[in-house]
mmCIF file of C-alpha atoms in Angstrom:
data_model
loop_
_atom_site.group_PDB
_atom_site.id
_atom_site.type_symbol
_atom_site.label_atom_id
_atom_site.label_comp_id
_atom_site.label_asym_id
_atom_site.label_seq_id
_atom_site.Cartn_x
_atom_site.Cartn_y
_atom_site.Cartn_z
ATOM 1 C CA GLN Y 1 87.881 93.857 170.577
ATOM 2 C CA GLN Y 2 86.053 96.847 171.996
ATOM 3 C CA PRO Y 3 84.487 99.381 169.627
ATOM 4 C CA VAL Y 4 85.818 102.811 169.988
ATOM 5 C CA GLN Y 5 83.439 105.496 170.994
ATOM 6 C CA SER Y 6 83.805 109.311 170.544
ATOM 7 C CA PRO Y 7 83.537 112.005 172.341
ATOM 8 C CA GLN Y 8 84.366 110.554 175.632
ATOM 9 C CA ALA Y 9 82.266 113.252 177.217
ATOM 10 C CA VAL Y 10 79.943 116.078 176.166
ATOM 11 C CA ILE Y 11 77.937 118.816 177.621
ATOM 12 C CA LEU Y 12 74.785 120.126 176.361
ATOM 13 C CA ARG Y 13 72.123 122.810 177.366
ATOM 14 C CA GLU Y 14 68.588 121.790 177.193
ATOM 15 C CA GLY Y 15 67.312 121.846 173.794
ATOM 16 C CA GLU Y 16 70.894 121.567 172.048
ATOM 17 C CA ASP Y 17 71.821 118.465 169.844
ATOM 18 C CA ALA Y 18 74.620 115.922 169.988
ATOM 19 C CA VAL Y 19 76.048 113.098 167.958
ATOM 20 C CA ILE Y 20 77.917 110.135 169.480
ATOM 21 C CA ASN Y 21 80.131 107.792 167.403
ATOM 22 C CA CYS Y 22 80.791 104.319 167.649
ATOM 23 C CA SER Y 23 83.384 102.406 165.209
ATOM 24 C CA SER Y 24 84.653 98.748 164.993
ATOM 25 C CA SER Y 25 87.507 97.277 163.059
ATOM 26 C CA LYS Y 26 85.216 94.303 162.713
ATOM 27 C CA ALA Y 27 82.571 93.396 160.164
ATOM 28 C CA LEU Y 28 79.259 93.996 162.209
ATOM 29 C CA TYR Y 29 76.020 92.332 162.173
ATOM 30 C CA SER Y 30 74.331 94.454 164.555
ATOM 31 C CA VAL Y 31 75.022 97.627 166.943
ATOM 32 C CA HIS Y 32 73.193 98.262 170.440
ATOM 33 C CA TRP Y 33 72.994 101.498 172.276
ATOM 34 C CA TYR Y 34 72.393 101.624 175.835
ATOM 35 C CA ARG Y 35 72.253 104.313 178.800
ATOM 36 C CA GLN Y 36 73.504 104.253 182.330
ATOM 37 C CA LYS Y 37 72.492 106.344 185.055
ATOM 38 C CA HIS Y 38 75.032 106.834 187.719
ATOM 39 C CA GLY Y 39 74.876 103.928 190.251
ATOM 40 C CA GLU Y 40 72.200 101.979 188.179
ATOM 41 C CA ALA Y 41 72.226 99.474 185.504
ATOM 42 C CA PRO Y 42 72.531 99.811 181.617
ATOM 43 C CA VAL Y 43 69.230 100.222 180.060
ATOM 44 C CA PHE Y 44 68.669 99.220 176.384
ATOM 45 C CA LEU Y 45 67.857 102.146 173.742
ATOM 46 C CA MET Y 46 67.584 100.410 170.290
ATOM 47 C CA ILE Y 47 69.451 97.763 168.125
ATOM 48 C CA LEU Y 48 70.446 98.122 164.492
ATOM 49 C CA LEU Y 49 71.005 95.446 162.409
ATOM 50 C CA LYS Y 50 72.979 95.273 159.059
ATOM 51 C CA GLY Y 51 71.139 97.149 156.298
ATOM 52 C CA GLY Y 52 71.843 100.640 157.218
ATOM 53 C CA GLU Y 53 68.644 101.332 158.748
ATOM 54 C CA GLN Y 54 67.927 103.992 161.192
ATOM 55 C CA LYS Y 55 65.827 103.927 164.390
ATOM 56 C CA GLY Y 56 64.632 106.102 166.616
ATOM 57 C CA HIS Y 57 63.664 106.405 170.473
ATOM 58 C CA ASP Y 58 61.761 109.303 171.298
ATOM 59 C CA LYS Y 59 64.124 112.084 170.001
ATOM 60 C CA ILE Y 60 67.089 109.752 170.360
ATOM 61 C CA SER Y 61 68.013 108.331 166.886
ATOM 62 C CA ALA Y 62 70.794 106.026 165.388
ATOM 63 C CA SER Y 63 72.099 105.133 162.106
ATOM 64 C CA PHE Y 64 74.340 102.107 161.092
ATOM 65 C CA ASN Y 65 76.836 102.387 158.013
ATOM 66 C CA GLU Y 66 77.776 98.564 157.662
ATOM 67 C CA LYS Y 67 80.264 99.636 154.868
ATOM 68 C CA LYS Y 68 82.185 101.708 157.400
ATOM 69 C CA GLN Y 69 81.360 99.484 160.398
ATOM 70 C CA GLN Y 70 80.167 102.822 162.074
ATOM 71 C CA SER Y 71 77.211 103.798 164.009
ATOM 72 C CA SER Y 72 76.171 107.298 165.211
ATOM 73 C CA LEU Y 73 73.877 108.188 167.864
ATOM 74 C CA TYR Y 74 71.705 111.342 167.446
ATOM 75 C CA LEU Y 75 70.557 113.149 170.693
ATOM 76 C CA THR Y 76 67.872 115.831 169.375
ATOM 77 C CA ALA Y 77 66.499 118.803 171.360
ATOM 78 C CA SER Y 78 68.206 117.374 174.493
ATOM 79 C CA GLN Y 79 66.221 116.951 177.748
ATOM 80 C CA LEU Y 80 67.533 116.745 181.295
ATOM 81 C CA SER Y 81 66.740 113.056 181.505
ATOM 82 C CA TYR Y 82 69.174 112.405 178.348
ATOM 83 C CA SER Y 83 71.912 112.915 181.134
ATOM 84 C CA GLY Y 84 74.154 109.562 181.433
ATOM 85 C CA THR Y 85 76.534 107.308 180.193
ATOM 86 C CA TYR Y 86 75.855 106.114 176.469
ATOM 87 C CA PHE Y 87 77.382 102.732 175.438
ATOM 88 C CA CYS Y 88 77.659 101.073 171.997
ATOM 89 C CA GLY Y 89 77.655 97.176 171.915
ATOM 90 C CA THR Y 90 78.687 95.380 168.592
ATOM 91 C CA GLU Y 91 78.086 92.028 167.474
ATOM 92 C CA PRO Y 92 80.280 90.807 164.460
ATOM 93 C CA PHE Y 93 79.163 88.299 161.976
ATOM 94 C CA ASN Y 94 81.337 85.453 162.804
ATOM 95 C CA ASP Y 95 81.003 85.865 166.648
ATOM 96 C CA TYR Y 96 78.256 85.794 169.716
ATOM 97 C CA LYS Y 97 79.939 88.070 171.553
ATOM 98 C CA LEU Y 98 78.500 91.505 172.448
ATOM 99 C CA SER Y 99 81.464 93.962 173.114
ATOM 100 C CA PHE Y 100 80.812 97.360 174.490
ATOM 101 C CA GLY Y 101 82.673 100.587 174.151
ATOM 102 C CA ALA Y 102 84.256 102.630 176.992
ATOM 103 C CA GLY Y 103 81.075 105.233 177.106
ATOM 104 C CA THR Y 104 80.250 108.674 176.518
ATOM 105 C CA THR Y 105 79.153 110.592 179.402
ATOM 106 C CA VAL Y 106 76.488 113.133 178.372
ATOM 107 C CA THR Y 107 75.829 115.989 180.736
ATOM 108 C CA VAL Y 108 72.550 118.071 179.696
ATOM 109 C CA ARG Y 109 72.110 121.410 181.874
ATOM 110 C CA ALA Y 110 69.161 123.672 182.146
ATOM 111 C CA ASN J 1 58.387 89.560 186.748
ATOM 112 C CA ALA J 2 61.603 90.339 188.639
ATOM 113 C CA GLY J 3 63.839 90.306 185.581
ATOM 114 C CA VAL J 4 67.423 89.728 186.215
ATOM 115 C CA THR J 5 68.357 89.468 190.104
ATOM 116 C CA GLN J 6 71.857 89.388 191.146
ATOM 117 C CA THR J 7 73.212 88.689 194.355
ATOM 118 C CA PRO J 8 74.744 90.109 196.485
ATOM 119 C CA LYS J 9 74.805 93.570 196.118
ATOM 120 C CA PHE J 10 77.927 94.560 197.817
ATOM 121 C CA GLN J 11 80.709 92.369 198.882
ATOM 122 C CA VAL J 12 84.107 92.687 200.342
ATOM 123 C CA LEU J 13 86.822 90.070 200.158
ATOM 124 C CA LYS J 14 90.392 89.518 201.006
ATOM 125 C CA THR J 15 92.896 88.611 198.847
ATOM 126 C CA GLY J 16 92.914 84.955 197.955
ATOM 127 C CA GLN J 17 89.500 84.292 199.138
ATOM 128 C CA SER J 18 86.852 82.817 196.534
ATOM 129 C CA MET J 19 83.245 83.602 196.053
ATOM 130 C CA THR J 20 80.366 83.085 193.767
ATOM 131 C CA LEU J 21 78.209 85.916 192.148
ATOM 132 C CA GLN J 22 74.630 84.773 191.880
ATOM 133 C CA CYS J 23 72.370 85.780 188.618
ATOM 134 C CA ALA J 24 69.141 84.414 187.940
ATOM 135 C CA GLN J 25 66.408 85.570 185.403
ATOM 136 C CA ASP J 26 62.780 84.419 185.266
ATOM 137 C CA MET J 27 62.356 85.399 181.425
ATOM 138 C CA ASN J 28 63.211 82.200 179.991
ATOM 139 C CA HIS J 29 66.268 83.625 178.290
ATOM 140 C CA GLU J 30 68.552 81.430 176.425
ATOM 141 C CA TYR J 31 71.551 83.750 176.244
ATOM 142 C CA MET J 32 73.098 85.049 179.465
ATOM 143 C CA SER J 33 76.474 86.973 180.228
ATOM 144 C CA TRP J 34 78.601 88.445 182.762
ATOM 145 C CA TYR J 35 80.483 91.826 182.477
ATOM 146 C CA ARG J 36 82.741 93.864 184.770
ATOM 147 C CA GLN J 37 82.810 97.625 184.702
ATOM 148 C CA ASP J 38 85.794 99.644 185.774
ATOM 149 C CA PRO J 39 85.999 103.556 185.310
ATOM 150 C CA GLY J 40 86.901 104.528 181.860
ATOM 151 C CA MET J 41 86.822 101.172 180.461
ATOM 152 C CA GLY J 42 83.074 100.522 179.710
ATOM 153 C CA LEU J 43 81.693 97.130 179.869
ATOM 154 C CA ARG J 44 84.000 94.052 179.546
ATOM 155 C CA LEU J 45 82.857 90.796 178.684
ATOM 156 C CA ILE J 46 83.875 88.058 181.107
ATOM 157 C CA HIS J 47 81.990 85.012 179.909
ATOM 158 C CA TYR J 48 78.603 84.201 178.402
ATOM 159 C CA SER J 49 76.383 81.198 177.699
ATOM 160 C CA VAL J 50 74.072 80.414 174.805
ATOM 161 C CA GLY J 51 72.071 78.122 176.694
ATOM 162 C CA ALA J 52 72.094 75.441 179.617
ATOM 163 C CA GLY J 53 75.197 73.447 179.614
ATOM 164 C CA ILE J 54 76.987 75.854 176.967
ATOM 165 C CA THR J 55 79.362 78.657 178.054
ATOM 166 C CA ASP J 56 82.354 80.222 176.517
ATOM 167 C CA GLN J 57 85.056 82.841 177.244
ATOM 168 C CA GLY J 58 84.519 86.391 176.791
ATOM 169 C CA GLU J 59 87.254 89.330 176.437
ATOM 170 C CA VAL J 60 88.508 88.991 180.101
ATOM 171 C CA PRO J 61 88.059 85.400 181.598
ATOM 172 C CA ASN J 62 91.018 84.896 183.623
ATOM 173 C CA GLY J 63 90.455 84.363 187.266
ATOM 174 C CA TYR J 64 86.759 83.628 186.629
ATOM 175 C CA ASN J 65 84.579 80.588 186.158
ATOM 176 C CA VAL J 66 81.107 79.951 185.035
ATOM 177 C CA SER J 67 78.606 77.125 184.815
ATOM 178 C CA ARG J 68 75.157 77.082 183.303
ATOM 179 C CA SER J 69 73.350 74.094 184.706
ATOM 180 C CA THR J 70 69.790 75.446 184.174
ATOM 181 C CA THR J 71 68.446 78.195 181.961
ATOM 182 C CA GLU J 72 67.512 80.638 184.844
ATOM 183 C CA ASP J 73 70.987 80.570 186.908
ATOM 184 C CA PHE J 74 74.398 81.874 185.656
ATOM 185 C CA PRO J 75 76.743 81.855 188.623
ATOM 186 C CA LEU J 76 80.147 83.259 188.364
ATOM 187 C CA ARG J 77 83.166 82.250 190.525
ATOM 188 C CA LEU J 78 85.991 84.000 191.473
ATOM 189 C CA LEU J 79 88.545 81.264 192.440
ATOM 190 C CA SER J 80 91.248 83.173 194.178
ATOM 191 C CA ALA J 81 90.215 86.907 194.535
ATOM 192 C CA ALA J 82 92.763 89.552 193.559
ATOM 193 C CA PRO J 83 92.671 93.722 194.088
ATOM 194 C CA SER J 84 92.728 94.070 190.472
ATOM 195 C CA GLN J 85 89.235 92.218 190.563
ATOM 196 C CA THR J 86 87.890 94.926 192.379
ATOM 197 C CA SER J 87 85.019 96.128 190.226
ATOM 198 C CA VAL J 88 81.386 96.339 189.619
ATOM 199 C CA TYR J 89 79.611 93.259 187.830
ATOM 200 C CA PHE J 90 76.727 93.119 185.892
ATOM 201 C CA CYS J 91 74.731 90.003 184.824
ATOM 202 C CA ALA J 92 72.595 90.294 181.597
ATOM 203 C CA SER J 93 70.002 87.993 179.628
ATOM 204 C CA SER J 94 68.533 88.167 176.221
ATOM 205 C CA PRO J 95 66.155 85.640 174.348
ATOM 206 C CA GLY J 96 68.904 85.135 171.836
ATOM 207 C CA PHE J 97 71.710 86.511 169.887
ATOM 208 C CA ARG J 98 71.054 89.861 168.384
ATOM 209 C CA GLN J 99 68.500 90.863 170.892
ATOM 210 C CA PRO J 100 68.251 93.615 173.598
ATOM 211 C CA GLN J 101 70.330 92.748 176.808
ATOM 212 C CA HIS J 102 68.532 93.150 180.131
ATOM 213 C CA PHE J 103 70.695 94.005 183.079
ATOM 214 C CA GLY J 104 70.903 93.090 186.669
ATOM 215 C CA ASP J 105 71.538 95.953 188.862
ATOM 216 C CA GLY J 106 75.244 94.722 189.721
ATOM 217 C CA THR J 107 77.313 93.414 192.360
ATOM 218 C CA ARG J 108 79.956 95.878 193.722
ATOM 219 C CA LEU J 109 82.994 93.958 194.679
ATOM 220 C CA SER J 110 86.000 95.306 196.599
ATOM 221 C CA ILE J 111 89.122 93.190 197.207
ATOM 222 C CA LEU J 112 91.215 94.069 199.905
#
């Protein structure tokens, strides 16, 4: 079952912040985040394991609330290069399948 | 290193034809998977493999077959193409479970 992402799309001006949410109905072992530019392959950003840790990649960070089976991706002081579609991927405890959400399209404007 | 290589990049088929999408990786990764990407639906898992000789179904396996005879290769076969299989197909690999996925550049498939 695919995780649910919100919002579907967000438009930002350079320097603004945004949060993308990802939730699952299953008990999760890990959450992945990827970014895809138009016409290209998805690119790995970070992976969060159970334990509620927070990770960062440049000014992009994420958290994982294992009690709520939710993860959030934080885009801080957005840059033009942050534009793209962001996907979360979830791995349940009892399964080896990585399932992706429908994606959140981020547009950063000058 | 080439990473994950998918061939062909583009393909047009007629309904009922069969074809094989090729995927090869040179990173000695154990875990490989196939996804299809359709507008508004994200990436949906078709089949995956945890090692040579071992495959399993994903979320949308109907109409597709896979095999994994070597660590490097993971081909996806469309048995009898249908217009509903028009999509962009991505192959991915990783060293194992709970590891970052490396994606190929995709195969854009149109079925008329």
